[in-house]
CSV table of C-alpha atoms in Angstrom, one decimal:
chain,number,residue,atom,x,y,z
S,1,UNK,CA,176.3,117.3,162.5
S,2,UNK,CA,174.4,114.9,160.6
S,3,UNK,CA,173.5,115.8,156.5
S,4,UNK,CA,171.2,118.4,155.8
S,5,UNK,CA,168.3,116.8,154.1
S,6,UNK,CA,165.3,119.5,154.1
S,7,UNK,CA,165.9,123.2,153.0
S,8,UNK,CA,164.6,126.3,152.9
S,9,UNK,CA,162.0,126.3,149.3
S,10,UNK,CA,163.4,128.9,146.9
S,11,UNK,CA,160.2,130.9,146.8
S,12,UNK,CA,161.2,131.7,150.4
S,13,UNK,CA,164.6,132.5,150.2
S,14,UNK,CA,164.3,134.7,147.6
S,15,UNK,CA,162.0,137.0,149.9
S,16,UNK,CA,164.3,136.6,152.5
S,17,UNK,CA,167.4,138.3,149.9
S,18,UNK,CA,165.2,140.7,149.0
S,19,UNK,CA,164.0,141.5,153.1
S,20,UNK,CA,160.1,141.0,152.4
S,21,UNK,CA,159.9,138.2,154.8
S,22,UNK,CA,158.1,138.2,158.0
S,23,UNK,CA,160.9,138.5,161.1
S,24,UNK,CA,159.5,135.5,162.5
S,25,UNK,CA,160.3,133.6,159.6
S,26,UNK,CA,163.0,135.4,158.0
S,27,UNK,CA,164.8,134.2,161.8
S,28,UNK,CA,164.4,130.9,161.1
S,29,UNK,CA,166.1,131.0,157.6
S,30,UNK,CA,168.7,133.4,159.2
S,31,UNK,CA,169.4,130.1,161.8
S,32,UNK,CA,169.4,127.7,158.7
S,33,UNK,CA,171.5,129.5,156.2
S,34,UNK,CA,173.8,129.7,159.3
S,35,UNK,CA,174.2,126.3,159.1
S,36,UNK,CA,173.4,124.7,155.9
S,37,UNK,CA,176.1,125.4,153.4
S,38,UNK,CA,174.1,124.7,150.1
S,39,UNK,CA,171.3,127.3,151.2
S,40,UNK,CA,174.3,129.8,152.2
S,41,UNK,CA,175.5,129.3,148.3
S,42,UNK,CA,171.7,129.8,147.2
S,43,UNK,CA,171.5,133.1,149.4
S,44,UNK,CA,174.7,134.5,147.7
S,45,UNK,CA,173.5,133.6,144.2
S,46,UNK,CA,170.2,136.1,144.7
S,47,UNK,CA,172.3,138.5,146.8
S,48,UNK,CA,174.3,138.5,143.5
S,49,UNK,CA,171.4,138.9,141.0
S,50,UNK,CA,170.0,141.4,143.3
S,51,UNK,CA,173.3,143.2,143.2
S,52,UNK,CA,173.5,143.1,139.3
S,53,UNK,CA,170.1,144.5,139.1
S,54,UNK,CA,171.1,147.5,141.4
S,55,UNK,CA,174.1,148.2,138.5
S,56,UNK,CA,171.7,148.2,135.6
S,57,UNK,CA,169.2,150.8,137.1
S,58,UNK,CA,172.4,153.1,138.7
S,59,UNK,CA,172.0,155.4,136.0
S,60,UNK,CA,168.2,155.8,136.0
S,61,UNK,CA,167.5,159.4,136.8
S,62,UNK,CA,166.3,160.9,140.0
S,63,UNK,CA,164.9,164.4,141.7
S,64,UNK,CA,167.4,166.1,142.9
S,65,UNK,CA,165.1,166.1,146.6
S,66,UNK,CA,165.9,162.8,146.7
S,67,UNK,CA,169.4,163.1,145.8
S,68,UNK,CA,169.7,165.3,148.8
S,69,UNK,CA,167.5,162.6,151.1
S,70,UNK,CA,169.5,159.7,150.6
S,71,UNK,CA,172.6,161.4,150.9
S,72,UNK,CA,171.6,162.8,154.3
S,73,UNK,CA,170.7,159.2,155.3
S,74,UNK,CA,173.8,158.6,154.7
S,75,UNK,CA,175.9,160.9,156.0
S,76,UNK,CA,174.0,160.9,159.6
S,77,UNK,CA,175.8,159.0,162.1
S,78,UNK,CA,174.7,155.4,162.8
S,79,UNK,CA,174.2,153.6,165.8
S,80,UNK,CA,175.8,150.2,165.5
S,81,UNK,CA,173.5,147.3,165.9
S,82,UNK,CA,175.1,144.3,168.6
S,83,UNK,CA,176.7,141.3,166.3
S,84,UNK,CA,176.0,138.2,168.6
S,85,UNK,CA,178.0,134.9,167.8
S,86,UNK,CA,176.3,130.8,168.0
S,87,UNK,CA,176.8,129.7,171.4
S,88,UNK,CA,176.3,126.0,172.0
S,89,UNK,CA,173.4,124.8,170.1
S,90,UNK,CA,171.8,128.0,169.4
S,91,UNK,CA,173.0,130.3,166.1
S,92,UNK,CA,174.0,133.9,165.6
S,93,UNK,CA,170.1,135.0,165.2
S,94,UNK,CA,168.8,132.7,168.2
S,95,UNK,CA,171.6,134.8,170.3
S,96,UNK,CA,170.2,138.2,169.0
S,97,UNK,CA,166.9,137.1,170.0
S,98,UNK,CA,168.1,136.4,173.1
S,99,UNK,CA,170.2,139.4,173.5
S,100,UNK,CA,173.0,137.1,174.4
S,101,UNK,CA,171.4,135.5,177.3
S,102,UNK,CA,169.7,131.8,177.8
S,103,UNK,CA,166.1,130.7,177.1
S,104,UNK,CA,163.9,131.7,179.5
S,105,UNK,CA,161.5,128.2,179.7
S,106,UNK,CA,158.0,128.0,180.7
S,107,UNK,CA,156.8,124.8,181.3
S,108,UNK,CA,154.0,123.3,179.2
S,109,UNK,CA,153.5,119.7,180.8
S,110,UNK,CA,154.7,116.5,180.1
S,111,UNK,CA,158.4,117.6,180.6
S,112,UNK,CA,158.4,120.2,176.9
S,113,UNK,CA,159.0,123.6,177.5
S,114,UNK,CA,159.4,126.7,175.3
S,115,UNK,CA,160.6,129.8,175.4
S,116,UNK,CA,159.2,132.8,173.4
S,117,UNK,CA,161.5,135.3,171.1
S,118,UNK,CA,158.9,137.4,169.3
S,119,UNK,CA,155.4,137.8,169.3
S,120,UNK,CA,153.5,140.3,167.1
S,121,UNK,CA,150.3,140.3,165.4
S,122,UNK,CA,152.3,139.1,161.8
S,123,UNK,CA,153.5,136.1,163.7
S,124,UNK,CA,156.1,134.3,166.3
S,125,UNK,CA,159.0,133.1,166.9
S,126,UNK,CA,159.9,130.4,169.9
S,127,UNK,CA,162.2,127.6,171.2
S,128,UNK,CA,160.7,124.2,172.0
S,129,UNK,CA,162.4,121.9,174.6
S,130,UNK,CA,161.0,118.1,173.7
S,131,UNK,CA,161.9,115.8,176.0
S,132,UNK,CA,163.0,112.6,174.1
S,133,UNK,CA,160.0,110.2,173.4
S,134,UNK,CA,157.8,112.4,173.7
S,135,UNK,CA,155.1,113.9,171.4
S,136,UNK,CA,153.9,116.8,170.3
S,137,UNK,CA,149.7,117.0,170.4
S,138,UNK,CA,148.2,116.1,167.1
S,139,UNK,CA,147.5,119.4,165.6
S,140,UNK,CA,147.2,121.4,161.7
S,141,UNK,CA,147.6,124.6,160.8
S,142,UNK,CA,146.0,128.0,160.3
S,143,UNK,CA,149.0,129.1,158.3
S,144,UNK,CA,152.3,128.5,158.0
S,145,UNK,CA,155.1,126.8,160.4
S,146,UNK,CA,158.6,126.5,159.7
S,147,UNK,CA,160.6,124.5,162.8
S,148,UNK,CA,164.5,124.1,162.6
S,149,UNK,CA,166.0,121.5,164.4
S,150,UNK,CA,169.0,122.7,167.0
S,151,UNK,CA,169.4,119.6,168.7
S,152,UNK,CA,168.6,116.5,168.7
S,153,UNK,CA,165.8,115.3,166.3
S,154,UNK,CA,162.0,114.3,165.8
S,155,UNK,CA,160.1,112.3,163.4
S,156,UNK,CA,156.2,112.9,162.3
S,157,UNK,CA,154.3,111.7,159.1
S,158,UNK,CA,156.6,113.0,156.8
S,159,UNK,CA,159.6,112.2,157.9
S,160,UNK,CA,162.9,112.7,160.3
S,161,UNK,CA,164.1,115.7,161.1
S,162,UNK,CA,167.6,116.2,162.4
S,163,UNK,CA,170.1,119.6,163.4
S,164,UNK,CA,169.7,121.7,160.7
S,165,UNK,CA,166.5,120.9,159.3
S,166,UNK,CA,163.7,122.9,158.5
S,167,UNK,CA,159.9,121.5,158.7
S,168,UNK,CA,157.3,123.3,156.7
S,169,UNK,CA,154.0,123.1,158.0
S,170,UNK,CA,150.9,124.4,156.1
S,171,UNK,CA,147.1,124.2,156.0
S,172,UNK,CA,147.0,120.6,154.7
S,173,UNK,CA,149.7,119.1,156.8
S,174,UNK,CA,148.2,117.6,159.8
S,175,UNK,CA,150.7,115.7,162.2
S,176,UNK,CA,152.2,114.6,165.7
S,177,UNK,CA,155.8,115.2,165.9
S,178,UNK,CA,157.4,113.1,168.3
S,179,UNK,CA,161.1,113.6,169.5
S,180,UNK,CA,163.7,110.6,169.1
S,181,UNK,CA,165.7,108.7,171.4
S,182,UNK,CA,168.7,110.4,172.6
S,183,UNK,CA,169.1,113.9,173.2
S,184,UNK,CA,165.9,115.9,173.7
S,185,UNK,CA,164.9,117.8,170.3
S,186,UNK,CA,165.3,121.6,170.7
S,187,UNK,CA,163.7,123.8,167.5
S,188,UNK,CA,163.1,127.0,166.3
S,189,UNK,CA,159.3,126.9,165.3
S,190,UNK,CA,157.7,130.1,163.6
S,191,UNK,CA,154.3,130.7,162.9
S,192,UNK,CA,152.1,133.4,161.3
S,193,UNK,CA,148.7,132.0,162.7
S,194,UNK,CA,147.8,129.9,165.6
S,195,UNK,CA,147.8,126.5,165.5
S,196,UNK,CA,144.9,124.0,165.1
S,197,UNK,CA,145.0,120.9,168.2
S,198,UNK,CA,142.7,118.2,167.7
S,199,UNK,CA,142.3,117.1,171.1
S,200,UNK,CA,140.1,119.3,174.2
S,201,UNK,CA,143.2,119.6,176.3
S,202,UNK,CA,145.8,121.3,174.0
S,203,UNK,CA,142.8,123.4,172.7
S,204,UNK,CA,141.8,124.8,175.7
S,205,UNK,CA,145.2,125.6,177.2
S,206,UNK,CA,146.4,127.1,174.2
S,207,UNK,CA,145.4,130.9,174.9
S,208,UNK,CA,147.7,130.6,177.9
S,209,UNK,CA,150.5,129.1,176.2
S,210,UNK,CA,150.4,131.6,173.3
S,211,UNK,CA,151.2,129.1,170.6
C-alpha cells in the first residue's frame, strides 16, 4: 500500500471516540483507522483522555436508583455482536456491513456500479465500482461526503487519492473525480444529504439510484 497522505480531520475523530458520529460516517473512519496507522495512534490518544476523564468523575455521587440501573445493565446477559475480519480489499467494518458476504452491485452506466450498506434518513453509506478512466459526473454537495479509497485510485481538482485515503467533500467543493489507470478505484463514500449533479442526465436518474 501506497503512503497515506489524507486523514480523517481531528474535529471528526474526536466525535467518532466519543460515539456522536453519524454510522454512515463513523463507518468510514472505522475503514480508515483500520488502515492508517497515524489516525489509529490519534484514536488511542482521545480513547485515552476520554478514559482519564472517566477516573476524575468516578467518585462524583449518584442516586442510589441509578446505582441499581446500571448495575442491572450489567449483570443481564449479553448477546454477542459477530466480529467480521478484512477480506481482500474490504476492512473489518465493510465486512460487518456486508454481514460477511460480497457487494451486491447495481449497475449505474458507463461500466461504475455501487452497492448500498446503509441508508437512513441521517445519511448513507455505499461502495462505488469505477471502472478505470472513467469519471465520475461533475457534481457538489448538499452536505458532507467522505470517500475512502479501497482499491485502486482517482484524481479530481484537489488532488490524487490512493488506498487508504479519505476525500472530504462539502458544500463548496465542486468536482469530477475520475479513476486512474490501472486497477478500477473501489471507495467507501458516505453522505448525509444528496448530492448536487450539474448535468440533466445524472439529475434526473438520481432518485433511482439513491445517491
Amino acid at each position: 500500500m501506497s503512503a497515506i497522505t489524507h486523514h480523517i480531520p481531528d474535529d471528526m475523530m474526536a466525535a467518532y471516540a466519543a460515539g456522536t458520529l453519524p454510522y454512515p460516517f463513523a463507518m468510514v473512519v472505522a475503514a480508515h483507522v483500520s488502515l492508517c496507522e497515524d489516525c489509529r495512534a490519534t484514536l488511542e490518544s482521545y480513547h485515552a483522555v476520554g478514559g482519564a476523564l472517566l477516573e476524575q468523575t468516578a467518585d462524583v455521587a449518584v442516586s442510589s436508583g441509578l446505582k441499581s440501573n446500571l448495575m442491572a445493565l450489567l449483570d443481564a446477559p449479553v448477546q454477542p455482536e459477530p466480529v467480521y475480519d478484512a477480506q481482500g480489499i474490504y476492512p473489518g467494518p465493510v465486512m460487518e456491513a456486508l454481514k460477511g458476504g460480497a457487494p451486491r452491485w447495481r449497475t449505474l452506466g458507463m461500466g461504475v456500479k455501487q452497492s448500498i450498506l446503509s441508508e437512513t434518513d441521517g445519511g448513507s453509506a455505499r461502495l462505488l465500482y469505477i471502472p478505470a478512466g472513467q469519471a465520475v459526473p461533475d457534481h457538489s454537495h448538499n452536505g458532507l461526503e467522505l470517500t475512502l479509497v479501497l482499491q485502486g485510485s482517482f484524481s479530481d481538482e484537489t488532488g490524487r487519492f490512493g488506498v487508504g485515503d479519505v476525500e472530504i467533500g462539502d458544500e463548496d467543493l465542486e468536482h469530477t473525480p475520475i479513476a486512474d489507470a490501472g486497477d478500477a478505484c473501489i471507495c467507501l463514500a458516505a453522505t448525509d444529504a444528496p448530492l448536487r449533479f450539474n448535468a440533466f442526465m445524472p439529475r434526473l436518474l438520481q432518485p433511482l439510484f439513491r445517491i
